[in-house]
Amino acid sequence: MTDKLILSDDEWQKRLTPEEYAVLRHHGTERPWVGCFVGTKDPGTYVCAGCGNPLFRAGEKFESGTGWPSFTRPVAADALTERVDRTLGMSRTEVLCARCDGHLGHVFPDGPAPTGLRYCINSVSMRHVPDGYALPLVTA
Ligand code: FE
């Protein structure tokens, strides 16, 4: 991963759409089945909508039936950070972009082989980059 991208809350609000800002910077969750990457199978890489950090490869996307894009593993071990999320009366593992600390979703231990993990990610937190295109890394 490249250097961290640290921006003020005001700067994030200027750069992101209201939907991106609510999810990435304030831990929002998009409604199930409405995200733009539900059911898509296009080859390529999913990058952070906030900073462009590569997060997931399309080949590791699977149909979880949950209504959110789901992946079995990140593109690299250092692409994501995790932390315990005890909101909503549950203990879940929150997944954040390791570069900009943007909220992406959660990871659950009920995914398919080989990892057994299900990364349940908001579509609005990601952009899809087709294979052969440069990854748009955002800088301060
Ligand atoms: Fe990011």
Short mmCIF file of C-alpha atoms and ligand atoms in Angstrom, two decimals:
data_model
loop_
_atom_site.label_atom_id
_atom_site.label_comp_id
_atom_site.label_asym_id
_atom_site.label_seq_id
_atom_site.Cartn_x
_atom_site.Cartn_y
_atom_site.Cartn_z
CA MET A 1 0.00 0.00 0.00
CA THR A 2 1.13 3.56 -0.67
CA ASP A 3 1.20 6.36 1.91
CA LYS A 4 -1.92 7.01 3.95
CA LEU A 5 -4.37 9.63 2.75
CA ILE A 6 -5.51 11.76 5.67
CA LEU A 7 -8.05 14.50 4.94
CA SER A 8 -10.25 16.65 7.16
CA ASP A 9 -13.94 15.89 7.48
CA ASP A 10 -14.70 19.08 5.50
CA GLU A 11 -12.40 17.98 2.69
CA TRP A 12 -14.03 14.56 2.50
CA GLN A 13 -17.45 16.14 2.36
CA LYS A 14 -16.32 18.29 -0.58
CA ARG A 15 -14.78 15.40 -2.49
CA LEU A 16 -17.40 12.68 -2.02
CA THR A 17 -21.03 12.41 -3.04
CA PRO A 18 -23.48 12.58 -0.10
CA GLU A 19 -23.97 8.80 -0.31
CA GLU A 20 -20.23 8.08 -0.41
CA TYR A 21 -19.61 10.49 2.46
CA ALA A 22 -22.31 8.93 4.66
CA VAL A 23 -20.95 5.41 4.22
CA LEU A 24 -17.20 5.98 3.98
CA ARG A 25 -16.82 8.67 6.63
CA HIS A 26 -19.80 8.02 8.92
CA HIS A 27 -20.17 4.24 8.85
CA GLY A 28 -23.42 4.26 6.93
CA THR A 29 -24.83 1.19 5.22
CA GLU A 30 -26.56 1.22 1.88
CA ARG A 31 -29.84 -0.65 1.62
CA PRO A 32 -29.53 -4.25 0.36
CA TRP A 33 -30.01 -5.02 -3.34
CA VAL A 34 -29.71 -1.41 -4.48
CA GLY A 35 -25.93 -1.09 -4.77
CA CYS A 36 -24.48 -0.78 -8.25
CA PHE A 37 -22.22 -3.84 -7.82
CA VAL A 38 -24.86 -6.31 -6.63
CA GLY A 39 -24.79 -9.24 -9.06
CA THR A 40 -22.06 -7.85 -11.33
CA LYS A 41 -19.34 -10.15 -12.66
CA ASP A 42 -17.15 -7.79 -14.72
CA PRO A 43 -13.44 -8.66 -14.50
CA GLY A 44 -11.20 -6.09 -12.90
CA THR A 45 -10.35 -4.56 -9.55
CA TYR A 46 -12.51 -2.80 -7.00
CA VAL A 47 -10.80 0.24 -5.51
CA CYS A 48 -11.74 2.51 -2.61
CA ALA A 49 -14.18 5.23 -3.74
CA GLY A 50 -12.45 7.63 -1.35
CA CYS A 51 -8.81 7.19 -2.21
CA GLY A 52 -8.39 4.66 -5.05
CA ASN A 53 -6.63 2.05 -2.94
CA PRO A 54 -7.08 -1.40 -4.58
CA LEU A 55 -9.33 -3.51 -2.35
CA PHE A 56 -10.69 -6.61 -4.09
CA ARG A 57 -10.27 -8.53 -7.34
CA ALA A 58 -13.43 -9.35 -9.27
CA GLY A 59 -12.44 -13.02 -9.32
CA GLU A 60 -12.88 -13.17 -5.57
CA LYS A 61 -16.43 -11.77 -5.70
CA PHE A 62 -19.23 -14.25 -5.05
CA GLU A 63 -23.00 -14.27 -4.76
CA SER A 64 -23.78 -14.30 -1.05
CA GLY A 65 -27.52 -13.73 -1.37
CA THR A 66 -27.30 -10.86 1.10
CA GLY A 67 -27.88 -7.99 -1.30
CA TRP A 68 -24.38 -6.58 -0.86
CA PRO A 69 -21.28 -7.27 -2.97
CA SER A 70 -19.31 -10.02 -1.25
CA PHE A 71 -15.71 -11.16 -1.56
CA THR A 72 -13.69 -14.01 -0.12
CA ARG A 73 -10.48 -12.04 0.41
CA PRO A 74 -8.83 -8.67 -0.22
CA VAL A 75 -6.39 -8.02 -3.05
CA ALA A 76 -3.53 -7.78 -0.55
CA ALA A 77 -3.09 -8.45 3.14
CA ASP A 78 -2.41 -4.77 3.83
CA ALA A 79 -5.31 -3.37 1.75
CA LEU A 80 -7.76 -3.39 4.64
CA THR A 81 -7.78 -2.78 8.35
CA GLU A 82 -10.26 -4.34 10.74
CA ARG A 83 -11.73 -3.29 14.04
CA VAL A 84 -14.40 -4.54 16.39
CA ASP A 85 -17.77 -2.85 15.86
CA ARG A 86 -20.19 -3.21 18.79
CA THR A 87 -22.99 -1.05 17.41
CA LEU A 88 -26.56 -2.30 16.87
CA GLY A 89 -26.24 -4.71 19.81
CA MET A 90 -23.90 -7.02 17.90
CA SER A 91 -20.20 -7.70 17.83
CA ARG A 92 -19.04 -7.52 14.24
CA THR A 93 -15.71 -6.97 12.53
CA GLU A 94 -15.68 -3.71 10.64
CA VAL A 95 -13.56 -3.45 7.48
CA LEU A 96 -11.90 -0.16 6.56
CA CYS A 97 -9.67 1.01 3.74
CA ALA A 98 -6.13 0.82 5.13
CA ARG A 99 -5.10 3.95 3.22
CA CYS A 100 -7.87 6.48 4.03
CA ASP A 101 -9.65 4.71 6.94
CA GLY A 102 -12.90 4.85 4.99
CA HIS A 103 -15.64 2.48 6.15
CA LEU A 104 -16.23 -0.30 3.63
CA GLY A 105 -18.40 -2.87 5.39
CA HIS A 106 -17.90 -5.92 7.60
CA VAL A 107 -16.28 -9.35 7.40
CA PHE A 108 -18.05 -12.49 8.61
CA PRO A 109 -16.72 -16.05 9.15
CA ASP A 110 -19.37 -17.70 6.99
CA GLY A 111 -17.90 -17.35 3.50
CA PRO A 112 -16.94 -19.98 0.95
CA ALA A 113 -13.63 -21.80 0.58
CA PRO A 114 -10.74 -21.25 0.49
CA THR A 115 -10.85 -18.51 3.15
CA GLY A 116 -14.21 -19.16 4.79
CA LEU A 117 -14.61 -15.40 4.95
CA ARG A 118 -17.33 -13.15 3.58
CA TYR A 119 -16.33 -9.54 3.08
CA CYS A 120 -19.70 -7.77 2.89
CA ILE A 121 -18.99 -4.41 1.27
CA ASN A 122 -21.09 -1.39 0.33
CA SER A 123 -21.12 -0.74 -3.41
CA VAL A 124 -20.92 2.98 -2.79
CA SER A 125 -17.57 2.53 -1.02
CA MET A 126 -15.98 1.14 -4.19
CA ARG A 127 -15.24 1.92 -7.81
CA HIS A 128 -14.69 -0.77 -10.43
CA VAL A 129 -11.57 -0.54 -12.60
CA PRO A 130 -11.53 -2.85 -15.65
CA ASP A 131 -8.39 -4.85 -16.32
CA GLY A 132 -5.93 -2.92 -18.46
CA TYR A 133 -6.83 0.49 -17.04
CA ALA A 134 -4.69 2.42 -14.61
CA LEU A 135 -5.87 2.50 -11.03
CA PRO A 136 -6.82 6.07 -10.09
CA LEU A 137 -4.99 6.68 -6.81
CA VAL A 138 -6.30 9.85 -5.14
CA THR A 139 -3.79 12.19 -3.52
CA ALA A 140 -4.16 15.03 -1.04
FE FE B 1 -9.53 4.55 0.83
#
